[in-house]
PDB file of C-alpha atoms in Angstrom:
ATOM      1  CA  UNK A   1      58.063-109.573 132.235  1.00 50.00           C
ATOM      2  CA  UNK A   2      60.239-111.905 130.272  1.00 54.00           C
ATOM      3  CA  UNK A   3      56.975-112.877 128.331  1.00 52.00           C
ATOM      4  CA  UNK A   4      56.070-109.120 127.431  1.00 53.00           C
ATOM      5  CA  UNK A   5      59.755-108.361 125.857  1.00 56.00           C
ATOM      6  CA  UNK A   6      59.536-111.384 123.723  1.00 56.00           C
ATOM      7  CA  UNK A   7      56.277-110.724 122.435  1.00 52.00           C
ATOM      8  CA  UNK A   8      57.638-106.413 122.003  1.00 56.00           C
ATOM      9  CA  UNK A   9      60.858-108.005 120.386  1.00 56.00           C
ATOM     10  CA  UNK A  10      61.037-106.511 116.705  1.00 42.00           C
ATOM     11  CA  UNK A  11      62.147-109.779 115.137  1.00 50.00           C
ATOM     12  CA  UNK A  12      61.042-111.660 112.314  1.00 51.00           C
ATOM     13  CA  UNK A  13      58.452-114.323 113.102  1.00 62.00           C
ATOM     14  CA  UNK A  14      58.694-117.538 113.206  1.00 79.00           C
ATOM     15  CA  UNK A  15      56.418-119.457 111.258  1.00 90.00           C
ATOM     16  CA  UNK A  16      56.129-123.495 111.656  1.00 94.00           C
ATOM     17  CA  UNK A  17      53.795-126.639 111.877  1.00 97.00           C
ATOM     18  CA  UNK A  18      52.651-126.610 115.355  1.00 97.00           C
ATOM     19  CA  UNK A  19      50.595-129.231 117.548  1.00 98.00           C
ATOM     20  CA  UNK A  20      48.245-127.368 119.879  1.00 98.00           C
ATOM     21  CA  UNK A  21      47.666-130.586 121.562  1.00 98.00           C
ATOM     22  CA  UNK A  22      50.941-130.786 122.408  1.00 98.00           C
ATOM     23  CA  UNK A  23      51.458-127.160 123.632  1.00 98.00           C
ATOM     24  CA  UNK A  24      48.235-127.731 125.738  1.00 98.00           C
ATOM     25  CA  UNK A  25      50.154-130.868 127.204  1.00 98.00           C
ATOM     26  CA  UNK A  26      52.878-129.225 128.046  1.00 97.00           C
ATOM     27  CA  UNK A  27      50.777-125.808 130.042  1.00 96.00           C
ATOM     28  CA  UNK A  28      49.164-128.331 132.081  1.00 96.00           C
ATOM     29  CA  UNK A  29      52.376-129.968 133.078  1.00 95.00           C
ATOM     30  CA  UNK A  30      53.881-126.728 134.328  1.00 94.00           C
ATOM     31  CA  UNK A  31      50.974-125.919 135.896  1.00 92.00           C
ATOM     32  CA  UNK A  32      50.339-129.110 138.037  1.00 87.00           C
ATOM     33  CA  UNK A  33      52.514-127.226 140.677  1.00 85.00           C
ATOM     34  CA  UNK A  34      49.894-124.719 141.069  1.00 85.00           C
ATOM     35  CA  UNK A  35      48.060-124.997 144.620  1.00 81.00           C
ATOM     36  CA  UNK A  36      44.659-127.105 144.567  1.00 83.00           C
ATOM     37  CA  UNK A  37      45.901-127.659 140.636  1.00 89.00           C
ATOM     38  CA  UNK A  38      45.717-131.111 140.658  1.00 89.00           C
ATOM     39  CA  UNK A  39      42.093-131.045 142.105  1.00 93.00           C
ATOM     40  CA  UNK A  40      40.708-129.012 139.087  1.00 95.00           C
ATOM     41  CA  UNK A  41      39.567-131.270 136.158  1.00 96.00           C
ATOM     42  CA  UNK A  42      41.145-130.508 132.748  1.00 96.00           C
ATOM     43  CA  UNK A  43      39.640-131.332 129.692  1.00 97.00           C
ATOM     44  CA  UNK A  44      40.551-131.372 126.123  1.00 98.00           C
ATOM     45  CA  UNK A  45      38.090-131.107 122.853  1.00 98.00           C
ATOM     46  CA  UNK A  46      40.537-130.393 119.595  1.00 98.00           C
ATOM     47  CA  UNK A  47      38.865-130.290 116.565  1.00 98.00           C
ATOM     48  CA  UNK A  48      41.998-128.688 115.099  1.00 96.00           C
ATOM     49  CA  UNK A  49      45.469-129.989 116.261  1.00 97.00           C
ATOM     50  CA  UNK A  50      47.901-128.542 114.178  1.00 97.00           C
ATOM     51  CA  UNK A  51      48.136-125.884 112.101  1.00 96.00           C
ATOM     52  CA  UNK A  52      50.821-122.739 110.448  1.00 96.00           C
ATOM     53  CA  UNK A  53      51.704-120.178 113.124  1.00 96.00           C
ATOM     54  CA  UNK A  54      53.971-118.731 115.504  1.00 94.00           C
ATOM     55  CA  UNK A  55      54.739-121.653 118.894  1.00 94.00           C
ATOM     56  CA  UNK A  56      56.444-119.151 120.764  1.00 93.00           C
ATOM     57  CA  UNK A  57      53.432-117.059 120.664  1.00 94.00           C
ATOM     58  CA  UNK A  58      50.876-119.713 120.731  1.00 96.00           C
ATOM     59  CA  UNK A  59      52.861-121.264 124.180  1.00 96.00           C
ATOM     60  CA  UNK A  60      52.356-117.471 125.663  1.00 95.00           C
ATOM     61  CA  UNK A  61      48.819-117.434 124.881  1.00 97.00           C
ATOM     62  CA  UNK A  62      48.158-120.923 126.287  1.00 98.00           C
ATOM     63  CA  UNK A  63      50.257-120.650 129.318  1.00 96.00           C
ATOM     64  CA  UNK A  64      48.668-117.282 130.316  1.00 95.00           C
ATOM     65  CA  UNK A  65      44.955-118.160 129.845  1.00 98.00           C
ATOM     66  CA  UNK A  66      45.462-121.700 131.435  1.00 97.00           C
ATOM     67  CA  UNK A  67      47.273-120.289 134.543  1.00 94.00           C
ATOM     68  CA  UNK A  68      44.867-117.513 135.082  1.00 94.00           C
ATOM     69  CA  UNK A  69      42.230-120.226 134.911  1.00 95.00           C
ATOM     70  CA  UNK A  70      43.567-122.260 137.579  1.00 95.00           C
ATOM     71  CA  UNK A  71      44.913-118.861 139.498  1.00 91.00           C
ATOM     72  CA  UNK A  72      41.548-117.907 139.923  1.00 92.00           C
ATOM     73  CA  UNK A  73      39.574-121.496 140.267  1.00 94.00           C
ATOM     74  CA  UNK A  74      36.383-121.182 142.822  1.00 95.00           C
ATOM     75  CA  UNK A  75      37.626-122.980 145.710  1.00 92.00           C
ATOM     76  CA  UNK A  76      33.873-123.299 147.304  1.00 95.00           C
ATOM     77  CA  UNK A  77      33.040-125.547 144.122  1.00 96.00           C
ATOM     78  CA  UNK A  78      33.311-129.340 144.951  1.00 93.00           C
ATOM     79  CA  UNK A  79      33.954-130.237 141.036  1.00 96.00           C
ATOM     80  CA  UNK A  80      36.189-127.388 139.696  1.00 97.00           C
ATOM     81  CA  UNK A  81      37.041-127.391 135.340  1.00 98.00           C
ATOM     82  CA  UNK A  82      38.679-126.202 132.979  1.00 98.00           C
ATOM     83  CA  UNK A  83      37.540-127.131 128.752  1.00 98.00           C
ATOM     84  CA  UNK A  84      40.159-126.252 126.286  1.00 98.00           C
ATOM     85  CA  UNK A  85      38.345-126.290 123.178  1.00 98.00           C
ATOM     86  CA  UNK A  86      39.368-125.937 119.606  1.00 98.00           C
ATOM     87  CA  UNK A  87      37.259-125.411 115.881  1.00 97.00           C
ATOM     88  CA  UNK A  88      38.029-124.125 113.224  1.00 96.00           C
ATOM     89  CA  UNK A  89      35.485-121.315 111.013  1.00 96.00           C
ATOM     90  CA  UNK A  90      36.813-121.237 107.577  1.00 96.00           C
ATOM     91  CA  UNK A  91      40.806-119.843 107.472  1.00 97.00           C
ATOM     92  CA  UNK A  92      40.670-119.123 110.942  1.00 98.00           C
ATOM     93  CA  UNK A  93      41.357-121.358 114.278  1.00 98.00           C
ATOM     94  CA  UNK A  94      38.958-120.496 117.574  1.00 98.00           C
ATOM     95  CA  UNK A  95      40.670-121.867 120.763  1.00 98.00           C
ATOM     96  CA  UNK A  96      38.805-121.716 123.895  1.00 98.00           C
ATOM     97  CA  UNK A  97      39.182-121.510 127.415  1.00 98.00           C
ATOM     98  CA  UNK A  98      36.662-121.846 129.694  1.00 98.00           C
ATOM     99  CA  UNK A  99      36.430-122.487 133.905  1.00 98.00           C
ATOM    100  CA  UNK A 100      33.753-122.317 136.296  1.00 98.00           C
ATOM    101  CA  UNK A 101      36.106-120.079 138.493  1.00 96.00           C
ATOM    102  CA  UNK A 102      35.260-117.260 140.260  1.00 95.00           C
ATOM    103  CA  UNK A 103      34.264-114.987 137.181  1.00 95.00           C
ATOM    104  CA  UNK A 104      34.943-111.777 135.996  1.00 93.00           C
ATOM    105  CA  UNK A 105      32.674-108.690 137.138  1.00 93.00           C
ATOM    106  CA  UNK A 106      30.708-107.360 133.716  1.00 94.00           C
ATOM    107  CA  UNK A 107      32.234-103.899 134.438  1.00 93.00           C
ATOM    108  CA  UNK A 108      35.998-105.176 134.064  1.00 92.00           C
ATOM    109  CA  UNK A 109      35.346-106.763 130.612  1.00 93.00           C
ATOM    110  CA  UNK A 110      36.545-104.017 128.870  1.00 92.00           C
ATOM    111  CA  UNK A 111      39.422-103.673 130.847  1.00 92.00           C
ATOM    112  CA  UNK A 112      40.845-106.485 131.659  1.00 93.00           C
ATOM    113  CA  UNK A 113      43.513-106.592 128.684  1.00 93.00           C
ATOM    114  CA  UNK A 114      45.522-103.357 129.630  1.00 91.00           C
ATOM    115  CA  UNK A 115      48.552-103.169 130.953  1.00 89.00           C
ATOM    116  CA  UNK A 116      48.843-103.313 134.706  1.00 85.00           C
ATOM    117  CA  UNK A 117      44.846-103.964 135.486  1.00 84.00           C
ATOM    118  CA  UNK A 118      43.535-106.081 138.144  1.00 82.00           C
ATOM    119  CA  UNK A 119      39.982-107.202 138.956  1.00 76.00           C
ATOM    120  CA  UNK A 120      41.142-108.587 142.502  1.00 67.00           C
ATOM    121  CA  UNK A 121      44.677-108.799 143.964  1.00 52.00           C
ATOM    122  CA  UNK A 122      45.466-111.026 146.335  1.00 58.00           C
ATOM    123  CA  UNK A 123      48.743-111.440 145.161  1.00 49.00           C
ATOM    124  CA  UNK A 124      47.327-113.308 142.339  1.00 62.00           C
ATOM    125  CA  UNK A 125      48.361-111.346 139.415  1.00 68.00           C
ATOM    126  CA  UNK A 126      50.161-108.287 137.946  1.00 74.00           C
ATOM    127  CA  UNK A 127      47.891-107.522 135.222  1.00 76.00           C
ATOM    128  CA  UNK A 128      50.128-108.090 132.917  1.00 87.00           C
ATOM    129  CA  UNK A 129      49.176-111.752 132.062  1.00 89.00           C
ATOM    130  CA  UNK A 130      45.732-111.136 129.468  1.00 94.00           C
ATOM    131  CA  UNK A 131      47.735-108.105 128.410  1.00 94.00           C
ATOM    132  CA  UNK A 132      50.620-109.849 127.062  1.00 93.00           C
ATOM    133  CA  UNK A 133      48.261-112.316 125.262  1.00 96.00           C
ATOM    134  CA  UNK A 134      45.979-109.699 123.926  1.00 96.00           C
ATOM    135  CA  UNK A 135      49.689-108.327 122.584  1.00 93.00           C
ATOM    136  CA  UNK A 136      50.386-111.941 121.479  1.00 94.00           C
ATOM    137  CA  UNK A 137      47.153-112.585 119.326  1.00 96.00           C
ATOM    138  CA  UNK A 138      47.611-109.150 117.800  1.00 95.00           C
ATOM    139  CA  UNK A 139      50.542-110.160 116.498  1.00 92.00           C
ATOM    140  CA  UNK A 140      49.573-113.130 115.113  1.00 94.00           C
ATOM    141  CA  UNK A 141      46.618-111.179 113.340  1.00 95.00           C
ATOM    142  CA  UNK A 142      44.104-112.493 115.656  1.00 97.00           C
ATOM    143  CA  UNK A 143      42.096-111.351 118.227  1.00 98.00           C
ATOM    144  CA  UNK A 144      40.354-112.535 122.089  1.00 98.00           C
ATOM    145  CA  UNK A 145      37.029-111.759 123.277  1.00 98.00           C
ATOM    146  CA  UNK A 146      35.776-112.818 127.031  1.00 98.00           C
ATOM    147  CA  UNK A 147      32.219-113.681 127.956  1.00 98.00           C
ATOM    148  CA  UNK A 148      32.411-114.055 131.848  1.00 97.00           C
ATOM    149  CA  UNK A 149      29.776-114.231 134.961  1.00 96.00           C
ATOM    150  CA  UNK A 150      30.890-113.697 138.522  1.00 95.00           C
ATOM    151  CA  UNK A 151      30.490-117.081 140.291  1.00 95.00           C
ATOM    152  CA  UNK A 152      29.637-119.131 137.222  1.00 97.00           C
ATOM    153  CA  UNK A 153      33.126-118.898 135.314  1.00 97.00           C
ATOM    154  CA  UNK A 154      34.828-117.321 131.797  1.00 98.00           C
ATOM    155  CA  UNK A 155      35.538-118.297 128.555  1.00 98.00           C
ATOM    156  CA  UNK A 156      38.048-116.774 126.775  1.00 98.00           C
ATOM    157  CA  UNK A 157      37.907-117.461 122.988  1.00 98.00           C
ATOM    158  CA  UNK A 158      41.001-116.645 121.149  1.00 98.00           C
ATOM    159  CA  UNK A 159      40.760-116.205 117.058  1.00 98.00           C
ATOM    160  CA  UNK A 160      44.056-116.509 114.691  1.00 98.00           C
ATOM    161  CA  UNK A 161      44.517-117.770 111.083  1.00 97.00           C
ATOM    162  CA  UNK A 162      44.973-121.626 110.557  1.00 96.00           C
ATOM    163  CA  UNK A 163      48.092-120.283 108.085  1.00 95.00           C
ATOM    164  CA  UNK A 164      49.260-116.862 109.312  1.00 90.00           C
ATOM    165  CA  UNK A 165      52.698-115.576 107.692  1.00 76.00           C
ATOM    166  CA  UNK A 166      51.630-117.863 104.148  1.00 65.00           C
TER     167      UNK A 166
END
């Protein structure tokens, strides 16, 4: 909730040098206290580090797609990941996120960034986690796309400019 009125907040954005290694750092951290975290292997593969944007933003993004990925890890898989990935095409920065959790039903694709939708709740989620990002990489001039299989995993790949706001 706190995440969704920051990202509705009408104020002027906030446009820096930020290290998306080092915001990647820090969502794992926080996350470590998640249960079974520390048994899910988390790799990194930046081809882009830093680059003009928004951090507050970026951190929302991360955060949310990182703890969704560990959220809903496939606890029947002996060697559970998660591959944060970033490139960059042209002006623009891809950042994906990809698992071999427990997937994401074909039908729910097109769903899954409103407001208040669930695929499953076990009192995993509110549905407001992919919509605040989707809300996040809007503003930022960017947009998310999700390519997911039920038992095999997602990937969420997130696209914003390398220099938004110059």
């Amino acid at each position: 909730i706190i995440n969704y009125s920051r990202i509705k907040k009408k104020q002027e954005e906030s446009t820096s040098l930020v290290s998306l290694n080092k915001i990647i750092d820090e969502a794992v951290a926080q996350h470590l206290y998640f249960k079974d975290a520390n048994e899910i292997s988390i790799k990194k593969d930046l081809a882009i580090n830093e680059l003009y944007s928004d951090e507050l933003r970026l951190k929302i993004i991360i955060n949310n797609l990182l703890s969704n990925a560990i959220k809903y890890a496939d606890e029947t898989k002996d060697k559970r990941h998660i591959i944060i990935k970033t490139h960059t095409i042209g002006d623009l920065c891809k950042i994906e996120v990809e698992d071999n959790g427990l997937g994401i039903k074909k039908e729910h694709h097109s769903r899954i960034f409103e407001m208040f939708f669930v695929t499953q709740n076990k009192n995993k989620g509110s549905g407001l986690g992919l919509y605040i990002v989707n809300e996040a990489i809007k503003n930022l001039n960017g947009n998310i796309t999700v390519d997911s299989e039920i038992n095999i995993g997602s990937k969420f790949t997130v696209t914003i400019p390398k220099n938004y706001g110059n």
